């Protein structure tokens, strides 16, 4: 009998990719996807540990699932409950202590072993914990990726050796690892053959990707641009320290490479950047932004910021506002600093009061929102290539993404789903752009 799997994903795009691959791994065991946890025989929470709030969500979700699991058992059935991802990696034992009804706890580097874990959980009845960092990369054991729709993620790099003082990722994902170019190209070809038109390369430090024979990400992008059927390429998340000349040149040379780059800055203050161990100062970032825009004049930047890092003064924060005004960002994510157990910054003196963090975040977000709105407004009247990827809410309408990831809706025939079309933007809505064919 067909079994049903429900995966709930928290956190970053790497987790979105991992969730899809966990479903791929379990498909041969007869698991098809469920619409919700209610009709699932197995539920996986793929979790995020980046900020306290993210990690807390897992335990409240587990509380809800416990009831479903009990109801199912009472009706003579069974719901296997697994916790995967970065909270599992960081707090594996703690999860089993606080939530003993969980069957499987697995880290981000062991999900290729899921079939064994499921079998083991069925046999033993006790919980299975696997948060190892195995010597063998999981990628070597995964089945071919199944595409859903015309845009796909492709993980090329994992882990992080940068150790920014605020961040849990080096501990939850392990050391930097790059997949071989041949494996990346094979996966890209397989996705393109299934109708994928756009690939976003993923990695915690995606531009730190290196092949054994010395290729850097720019070279890989050039090879991907040759793959038949692929019309658009993106990559995320990049570190300013790893933006090399060849990668910048790729932005000038490859029309497939979208003119939109997520390049987190975190702070505009040299003092804070140093305390964060980011490995670059504000000048490096300003120069990078300039070089990227010279290479590709229509390029727009997106970024991440943290307010209230330990020791951040009003003067430091003013530097952040200043650099935001100078660079101009079209899309951003910004957060209050959240002390994470086991990271150096959590132990630093001069922790900033919550209220100050919040006030600074509100001021920064107002500025960033104004920049996003200005950019979106300036798009009205422009022509853009849009990848139409799904039906819209109204009949006869399709929705797609602009080069800048803005949702765009247009009246168009359904057979155009999966194509990149030329559109003229005619109006700005609160969460999308409206367009007509040109
Ligand atoms: N590798 C990426 C970021 C990954 S984490 C980079 O180097 O930029 C995603 C974002 O979460 C970070 O850019 C940062 O802005 C935010 N973040 C990470 N740890 C945080 C913390 N302890 N408190 C608040 N925000 C944090
Ligand atoms: Fe975290 Fe820094 Fe690594 Fe990004 S580069 S994942 S912020 S430690
Ligand atoms: Fe979160 Fe882990 Fe991604 S901590 S942001 S899910 S790498």
Coordinates of C-alpha atoms and ligand atoms in Angstrom, one line a residue:
X1 CA 0.0 0.0 0.0
X2 CA 1.2 3.5 -0.8
X3 CA 2.6 5.4 2.2
X4 CA 2.5 9.1 2.5
X5 CA 5.3 11.5 3.4
X6 CA 4.9 15.1 4.6
X7 CA 8.1 17.2 4.9
X8 CA 7.9 20.6 6.6
X9 CA 10.8 22.9 5.8
X10 CA 12.2 25.7 7.8
X11 CA 15.2 28.0 7.1
X12 CA 17.3 28.5 4.0
X13 CA 17.1 27.3 0.4
X14 CA 19.6 24.5 1.2
X15 CA 16.9 23.1 3.5
X16 CA 14.4 23.3 0.6
X17 CA 16.8 21.4 -1.6
X18 CA 17.5 18.8 1.2
X19 CA 13.8 18.3 1.8
X20 CA 13.2 17.5 -1.9
X21 CA 16.1 15.1 -1.8
X22 CA 14.8 13.4 1.3
X23 CA 11.6 12.8 -0.6
X24 CA 13.6 11.4 -3.5
X25 CA 15.5 9.0 -1.1
X26 CA 12.2 7.8 0.4
X27 CA 10.3 7.4 -2.9
X28 CA 11.7 3.9 -3.6
X29 CA 10.3 2.8 -0.3
X30 CA 6.8 3.6 -1.5
X31 CA 6.4 7.1 0.0
X32 CA 4.3 9.5 -2.1
X33 CA 3.8 13.1 -0.9
X34 CA 1.0 14.0 1.5
X35 CA -0.8 17.3 1.5
X36 CA -0.5 17.8 5.3
X37 CA 0.7 16.0 8.4
X38 CA -2.9 14.7 9.0
X39 CA -2.8 12.2 6.2
X40 CA 0.9 11.3 6.5
X41 CA 2.5 8.0 7.6
X42 CA 5.8 9.8 8.0
X43 CA 6.5 13.4 8.9
X44 CA 9.9 15.1 8.6
X45 CA 10.6 18.5 10.1
X46 CA 13.6 19.9 8.3
X47 CA 14.7 22.5 10.8
X48 CA 16.8 25.7 11.1
X49 CA 18.9 26.7 14.1
X50 CA 20.0 30.1 12.8
X51 CA 18.2 32.3 15.3
X52 CA 16.5 31.4 18.6
X53 CA 13.0 31.9 17.2
X54 CA 13.7 29.5 14.4
X55 CA 14.8 26.8 16.7
X56 CA 11.9 27.3 19.1
X57 CA 9.3 26.8 16.4
X58 CA 10.4 23.1 16.1
X59 CA 9.4 22.3 19.7
X60 CA 6.0 23.9 19.4
X61 CA 5.4 22.0 16.1
X62 CA 6.5 18.8 17.7
X63 CA 3.8 19.4 20.4
X64 CA 1.1 19.6 17.7
X65 CA 2.4 16.5 15.9
X66 CA 2.5 14.5 19.1
X67 CA -1.3 14.7 19.3
X68 CA -1.7 13.6 15.6
X69 CA 0.7 10.7 16.2
X70 CA -1.2 9.6 19.2
X71 CA -4.6 9.8 17.4
X72 CA -3.1 7.8 14.6
X73 CA -1.8 5.1 17.0
X74 CA -5.2 4.9 18.7
X75 CA -6.8 4.2 15.3
X76 CA -4.4 1.3 14.8
X77 CA -2.0 3.2 12.5
X78 CA 1.5 4.6 12.9
X79 CA 3.1 8.0 12.1
X80 CA 6.9 8.0 11.9
X81 CA 8.2 11.3 13.1
X82 CA 11.6 12.5 12.1
X83 CA 13.5 15.7 12.9
X84 CA 16.2 16.6 10.4
X85 CA 18.3 19.7 9.6
X86 CA 20.3 22.1 11.7
X87 CA 18.3 21.9 15.0
X88 CA 18.7 18.1 14.8
X89 CA 22.4 18.5 14.3
X90 CA 22.8 21.0 17.2
X91 CA 20.4 19.6 19.7
X92 CA 19.9 15.9 18.8
X93 CA 20.0 14.5 22.3
X94 CA 18.0 17.4 23.7
X95 CA 15.2 16.7 21.1
X96 CA 15.0 13.1 22.2
X97 CA 14.9 14.2 25.9
X98 CA 12.2 16.8 25.4
X99 CA 10.3 14.9 22.7
X100 CA 10.7 11.2 23.3
X101 CA 7.9 10.4 20.8
X102 CA 10.3 11.4 18.0
X103 CA 11.4 8.3 16.1
X104 CA 14.3 9.6 14.1
X105 CA 16.8 12.5 14.5
X106 CA 19.2 13.1 11.6
X107 CA 21.6 15.8 10.7
X108 CA 22.0 17.5 7.3
X109 CA 24.8 15.3 6.2
X110 CA 23.2 11.8 6.8
X111 CA 19.9 11.9 5.0
X112 CA 21.1 9.5 2.3
X113 CA 20.8 6.9 5.2
X114 CA 17.1 7.5 5.8
X115 CA 15.9 4.2 4.4
X116 CA 18.1 2.4 7.0
X117 CA 16.9 4.7 9.7
X118 CA 13.3 4.0 8.8
X119 CA 13.8 0.3 8.9
X120 CA 15.7 0.5 12.2
X121 CA 13.0 2.6 13.8
X122 CA 10.4 0.1 12.7
X123 CA 12.4 -2.8 14.1
X124 CA 13.6 -1.4 17.3
X125 CA 10.7 0.8 18.3
X126 CA 13.2 3.1 20.0
X127 CA 14.5 6.3 18.6
X128 CA 17.3 6.5 16.0
X129 CA 19.9 9.2 16.2
X130 CA 22.3 9.9 13.4
X131 CA 24.1 13.3 13.5
X132 CA 27.4 12.1 12.3
X133 CA 29.5 14.0 9.8
X134 CA 30.3 11.0 7.6
X135 CA 33.4 10.8 5.5
X136 CA 31.4 9.9 2.5
X137 CA 29.5 12.8 1.0
X138 CA 25.8 12.1 0.9
X139 CA 25.6 13.4 -2.7
X140 CA 27.3 10.2 -3.8
X141 CA 24.4 8.2 -2.6
X142 CA 21.4 10.2 -3.7
X143 CA 19.1 9.1 -6.5
X144 CA 18.7 11.4 -9.6
X145 CA 16.9 14.7 -8.6
X146 CA 13.3 14.9 -9.7
X147 CA 12.3 18.3 -11.0
X148 CA 9.1 20.0 -10.1
X149 CA 8.3 22.9 -12.4
X150 CA 10.6 25.1 -14.5
X151 CA 12.9 26.4 -11.7
X152 CA 15.1 24.2 -9.6
X153 CA 17.7 24.4 -6.8
X154 CA 21.0 22.6 -7.1
X155 CA 23.3 22.3 -4.1
X156 CA 26.9 22.5 -5.2
X157 CA 28.6 23.4 -2.0
X158 CA 27.9 22.6 1.7
X159 CA 29.2 23.7 5.0
X160 CA 31.3 26.6 6.1
X161 CA 34.8 27.2 7.4
X162 CA 34.4 31.0 7.9
X163 CA 33.2 31.0 11.5
X164 CA 31.6 34.3 11.7
X165 CA 31.3 34.8 15.4
X166 CA 27.5 35.0 15.5
X167 CA 26.7 32.0 13.3
X168 CA 25.8 28.3 14.0
X169 CA 26.2 27.1 10.4
X170 CA 29.9 25.9 10.7
X171 CA 28.8 23.7 13.6
X172 CA 25.5 22.4 12.1
X173 CA 26.6 21.9 8.5
X174 CA 30.3 21.0 9.0
X175 CA 33.3 21.8 6.9
X176 CA 33.2 23.3 3.4
X177 CA 32.7 20.7 0.7
X178 CA 32.4 21.2 -3.0
X179 CA 30.7 18.7 -5.3
X180 CA 32.7 17.8 -8.3
X181 CA 31.9 19.8 -11.5
X182 CA 31.0 16.6 -13.3
X183 CA 28.3 15.7 -10.7
X184 CA 26.9 19.2 -10.8
X185 CA 26.8 19.2 -14.7
X186 CA 25.1 15.8 -14.7
X187 CA 22.5 16.9 -12.3
X188 CA 21.9 20.2 -14.3
X189 CA 21.5 18.2 -17.5
X190 CA 19.1 15.8 -15.9
X191 CA 17.0 18.7 -14.6
X192 CA 17.1 20.5 -17.9
X193 CA 15.9 17.3 -19.6
X194 CA 12.9 17.3 -17.2
X195 CA 11.9 20.8 -18.4
X196 CA 13.9 23.0 -15.9
X197 CA 14.7 26.4 -17.5
X198 CA 16.3 28.0 -14.4
X199 CA 18.8 26.7 -11.9
X200 CA 19.9 28.3 -8.7
X201 CA 23.2 26.9 -7.5
X202 CA 23.1 26.6 -3.7
X203 CA 25.7 26.6 -1.0
X204 CA 26.3 28.2 2.4
X205 CA 29.3 29.8 0.7
X206 CA 28.3 29.0 -2.9
X207 CA 31.0 31.2 -4.4
X208 CA 33.6 29.4 -2.3
X209 CA 32.9 26.4 -4.6
X210 CA 36.2 24.9 -6.0
X211 CA 36.8 21.8 -8.1
X212 CA 39.7 19.5 -7.5
X213 CA 41.3 20.7 -10.7
X214 CA 41.1 24.4 -9.7
X215 CA 37.8 25.5 -11.3
X216 CA 36.1 28.3 -9.4
X217 CA 32.4 29.2 -9.6
X218 CA 32.8 31.5 -12.6
X219 CA 34.1 28.6 -14.6
X220 CA 31.3 26.3 -13.5
X221 CA 28.7 28.9 -14.5
X222 CA 30.3 29.1 -17.9
X223 CA 30.0 25.4 -18.3
X224 CA 26.4 25.4 -17.1
X225 CA 25.5 28.2 -19.6
X226 CA 26.3 25.6 -22.3
X227 CA 23.7 23.1 -21.0
X228 CA 20.9 22.8 -23.5
X229 CA 17.6 24.1 -22.3
X230 CA 19.0 26.1 -19.4
X231 CA 18.1 29.8 -19.9
X232 CA 18.7 31.2 -16.5
X233 CA 21.4 30.8 -13.8
X234 CA 21.6 32.1 -10.3
X235 CA 23.7 31.3 -7.3
X236 CA 23.2 31.9 -3.6
X237 CA 24.5 32.6 -0.9
X238 CA 27.8 34.3 -1.6
X239 CA 30.4 35.7 0.7
X240 CA 32.1 39.0 -0.2
X241 CA 35.5 37.4 0.5
X242 CA 35.0 34.8 -2.3
X243 CA 33.9 37.1 -5.1
X244 CA 36.9 36.5 -7.4
X245 CA 37.7 38.3 -10.8
X246 CA 36.5 35.4 -12.9
X247 CA 33.1 35.3 -11.1
X248 CA 32.6 39.1 -11.6
X249 CA 33.6 38.6 -15.3
X250 CA 31.0 35.9 -15.7
X251 CA 28.4 38.5 -14.9
X252 CA 29.6 40.5 -17.9
X253 CA 29.9 37.5 -20.2
X254 CA 26.9 35.3 -19.5
X255 CA 23.5 36.6 -20.5
X256 CA 22.0 33.5 -18.7
X257 CA 23.4 34.7 -15.4
X258 CA 20.6 36.8 -13.9
X259 CA 21.5 40.4 -12.9
X260 CA 20.6 39.8 -9.3
X261 CA 23.0 38.9 -6.6
X262 CA 22.5 38.1 -2.9
X263 CA 25.7 39.3 -1.2
X264 CA 25.3 39.6 2.6
X265 CA 27.0 42.5 4.3
X266 CA 25.7 42.2 7.9
X267 CA 27.1 45.6 9.0
X268 CA 28.6 48.8 7.6
X269 CA 31.0 49.3 10.5
X270 CA 34.6 48.2 10.1
X271 CA 34.8 47.6 13.9
X272 CA 31.7 45.3 13.9
X273 CA 32.7 43.5 10.7
X274 CA 36.0 42.7 12.4
X275 CA 34.3 41.5 15.6
X276 CA 32.0 39.4 13.4
X277 CA 35.1 37.9 11.8
X278 CA 33.7 38.6 8.3
X279 CA 37.2 39.0 6.9
X280 CA 36.5 42.2 4.9
X281 CA 35.8 45.8 5.6
X282 CA 33.3 48.3 4.2
X283 CA 35.6 49.5 1.5
X284 CA 36.0 46.0 0.1
X285 CA 32.3 45.7 -0.1
X286 CA 31.8 49.2 -1.7
X287 CA 34.5 48.3 -4.4
X288 CA 32.9 44.9 -5.0
X289 CA 29.5 46.5 -5.6
X290 CA 31.0 49.0 -8.0
X291 CA 32.9 46.3 -10.0
X292 CA 29.8 44.1 -10.2
X293 CA 27.7 47.0 -11.5
X294 CA 30.4 47.9 -14.0
X295 CA 30.5 44.3 -15.2
X296 CA 26.7 44.2 -15.5
X297 CA 25.1 47.6 -15.3
X298 CA 21.6 46.3 -14.7
X299 CA 22.7 44.2 -11.7
X300 CA 20.9 44.7 -8.5
X301 CA 22.1 43.6 -5.1
X302 CA 20.3 42.0 -2.2
X303 CA 21.7 41.5 1.3
X304 CA 21.4 40.4 4.9
X305 CA 21.9 42.6 7.9
X306 CA 22.1 42.1 11.7
X307 CA 21.4 44.9 14.2
X308 CA 22.7 45.0 17.7
X309 CA 25.7 42.7 17.4
X310 CA 27.6 42.8 20.7
X311 CA 29.4 46.1 21.1
X312 CA 27.5 47.9 18.3
X313 CA 27.2 51.6 19.1
X314 CA 25.0 54.3 17.6
X315 CA 28.0 55.4 15.5
X316 CA 28.5 51.8 14.2
X317 CA 24.9 51.6 13.3
X318 CA 25.1 55.0 11.6
X319 CA 27.8 53.4 9.4
X320 CA 25.4 50.6 8.4
X321 CA 22.7 53.1 7.4
X322 CA 25.3 55.1 5.5
X323 CA 26.6 52.1 3.4
X324 CA 23.0 51.0 2.7
X325 CA 22.4 54.5 1.2
X326 CA 25.5 54.3 -0.8
X327 CA 25.1 50.9 -2.3
X328 CA 21.3 50.7 -2.6
X329 CA 19.7 47.3 -2.2
X330 CA 16.6 46.0 -3.9
X331 CA 15.8 43.2 -1.5
X332 CA 17.0 42.4 1.9
X333 CA 16.7 40.3 5.0
X334 CA 17.5 41.9 8.3
X335 CA 17.4 40.5 11.8
X336 CA 18.1 41.4 15.4
X337 CA 21.2 39.8 16.7
X338 CA 20.3 36.5 18.4
X339 CA 22.9 35.0 20.7
X340 CA 23.4 31.3 19.7
X341 CA 24.8 28.7 22.2
X342 CA 28.3 27.7 21.3
X343 CA 29.2 30.7 19.2
X344 CA 31.9 33.2 20.3
X345 CA 29.6 36.3 20.0
X346 CA 27.2 34.9 22.6
X347 CA 29.9 35.2 25.2
X348 CA 31.1 38.7 24.2
X349 CA 30.6 41.5 26.7
X350 CA 28.6 44.5 25.8
X351 CA 25.5 42.6 24.6
X352 CA 23.1 45.2 23.2
X353 CA 19.7 45.6 25.0
X354 CA 16.8 44.0 23.2
X355 CA 15.0 47.4 22.9
X356 CA 18.0 49.0 21.2
X357 CA 18.3 46.1 18.7
X358 CA 14.6 46.5 17.9
X359 CA 14.8 50.2 17.4
X360 CA 17.8 49.9 15.1
X361 CA 16.1 47.1 13.2
X362 CA 13.0 49.2 12.7
X363 CA 15.1 52.2 11.4
X364 CA 17.1 50.0 9.1
X365 CA 14.1 48.2 7.8
X366 CA 12.3 51.5 7.0
X367 CA 15.3 52.5 4.9
X368 CA 15.6 49.1 3.2
X369 CA 11.9 49.0 2.5
X370 CA 12.0 52.4 0.9
X371 CA 14.8 51.3 -1.4
X372 CA 12.9 48.1 -2.4
X373 CA 9.8 50.2 -3.1
X374 CA 11.8 52.7 -5.2
X375 CA 13.2 49.9 -7.2
X376 CA 9.9 48.2 -7.8
X377 CA 8.3 51.6 -8.8
X378 CA 11.1 52.2 -11.3
X379 CA 10.3 48.8 -12.9
X380 CA 7.0 50.1 -14.1
X381 CA 7.3 50.8 -17.9
X382 CA 10.4 48.6 -18.2
X383 CA 10.6 45.5 -20.4
X384 CA 11.7 42.4 -18.7
X385 CA 12.2 38.7 -19.5
X386 CA 10.0 36.7 -17.2
X387 CA 10.0 33.0 -16.5
X388 CA 6.4 32.0 -16.3
X389 CA 6.2 29.1 -13.9
X390 CA 2.7 28.7 -12.6
X391 CA -1.0 29.6 -13.0
X392 CA -2.1 32.8 -11.3
X393 CA -5.0 33.2 -8.9
X394 CA -7.4 34.4 -11.6
X395 CA -8.5 32.5 -14.7
X396 CA -6.3 33.1 -17.8
X397 CA -3.5 34.5 -15.6
X398 CA 0.1 33.2 -15.2
X399 CA 2.7 34.2 -12.7
X400 CA 6.4 34.2 -13.1
X401 CA 9.6 35.7 -11.8
X402 CA 11.5 38.7 -13.2
X403 CA 15.3 38.6 -13.3
X404 CA 15.1 40.3 -9.9
X405 CA 12.9 37.6 -8.4
X406 CA 9.9 39.8 -8.3
X407 CA 6.6 37.9 -8.9
X408 CA 5.0 39.2 -12.1
X409 CA 1.5 38.3 -13.3
X410 CA 0.2 38.5 -16.8
X411 CA -2.8 37.4 -18.9
X412 CA -1.3 34.6 -20.9
X413 CA -2.2 31.1 -22.3
X414 CA -1.5 28.1 -20.0
X415 CA 0.9 26.5 -22.5
X416 CA 3.4 29.3 -21.9
X417 CA 4.1 27.9 -18.4
X418 CA 7.8 27.0 -18.4
X419 CA 8.8 29.6 -21.0
X420 CA 10.7 32.9 -20.7
X421 CA 8.8 35.7 -22.3
X422 CA 9.3 39.4 -22.9
X423 CA 6.8 41.4 -20.9
X424 CA 6.3 45.1 -20.3
X425 CA 5.6 46.0 -16.6
X426 CA 2.4 48.1 -16.4
X427 CA 1.6 48.3 -12.7
X428 CA 2.9 47.8 -9.2
X429 CA 0.8 45.9 -6.7
X430 CA 1.7 45.4 -3.0
X431 CA 3.4 42.0 -3.6
X432 CA 3.8 41.7 -7.3
X433 CA 4.2 43.5 -10.6
X434 CA 1.6 43.4 -13.4
X435 CA 2.6 43.1 -17.0
X436 CA 1.5 42.7 -20.6
X437 CA 3.1 40.9 -23.5
X438 CA 5.3 43.1 -25.6
Ligands
LIG1 N1 26.4 32.2 4.5 C1 25.7 33.4 4.5 C2 24.6 33.5 5.6 C3 23.9 32.3 6.1 S1 22.9 32.6 7.5 C4 26.6 34.6 4.7 O1 27.8 34.4 5.0 O2 26.2 35.7 4.7 C5 21.7 33.7 6.9 C6 21.6 35.0 7.6 O3 21.1 34.9 8.9 C7 23.0 35.7 7.8 O4 23.4 36.4 6.6 C8 22.7 36.6 8.9 O5 22.3 37.9 8.5 C9 21.6 35.9 9.7 N2 22.1 35.4 11.0 C10 23.0 34.4 11.1 N3 23.2 34.2 12.4 C11 22.5 35.1 13.1 C12 22.3 35.4 14.5 N4 23.0 34.8 15.4 N5 21.5 36.5 14.8 C13 20.8 37.1 13.9 N6 21.0 36.9 12.5 C14 21.8 35.9 12.2
LIG2 FE1 27.6 31.7 8.8 FE2 29.6 33.4 8.2 FE3 29.6 30.9 7.3 FE4 27.8 32.6 6.4 S1 30.0 32.7 6.2 S2 27.4 30.5 7.0 S3 27.4 33.9 8.2 S4 29.8 31.5 9.4
LIG3 FE1 19.1 27.5 9.1 FE2 20.8 25.5 8.8 FE3 20.1 27.0 6.7 S1 20.7 26.9 10.5 S2 19.7 29.0 7.6 S3 18.8 25.7 7.9 S4 22.1 26.1 7.1

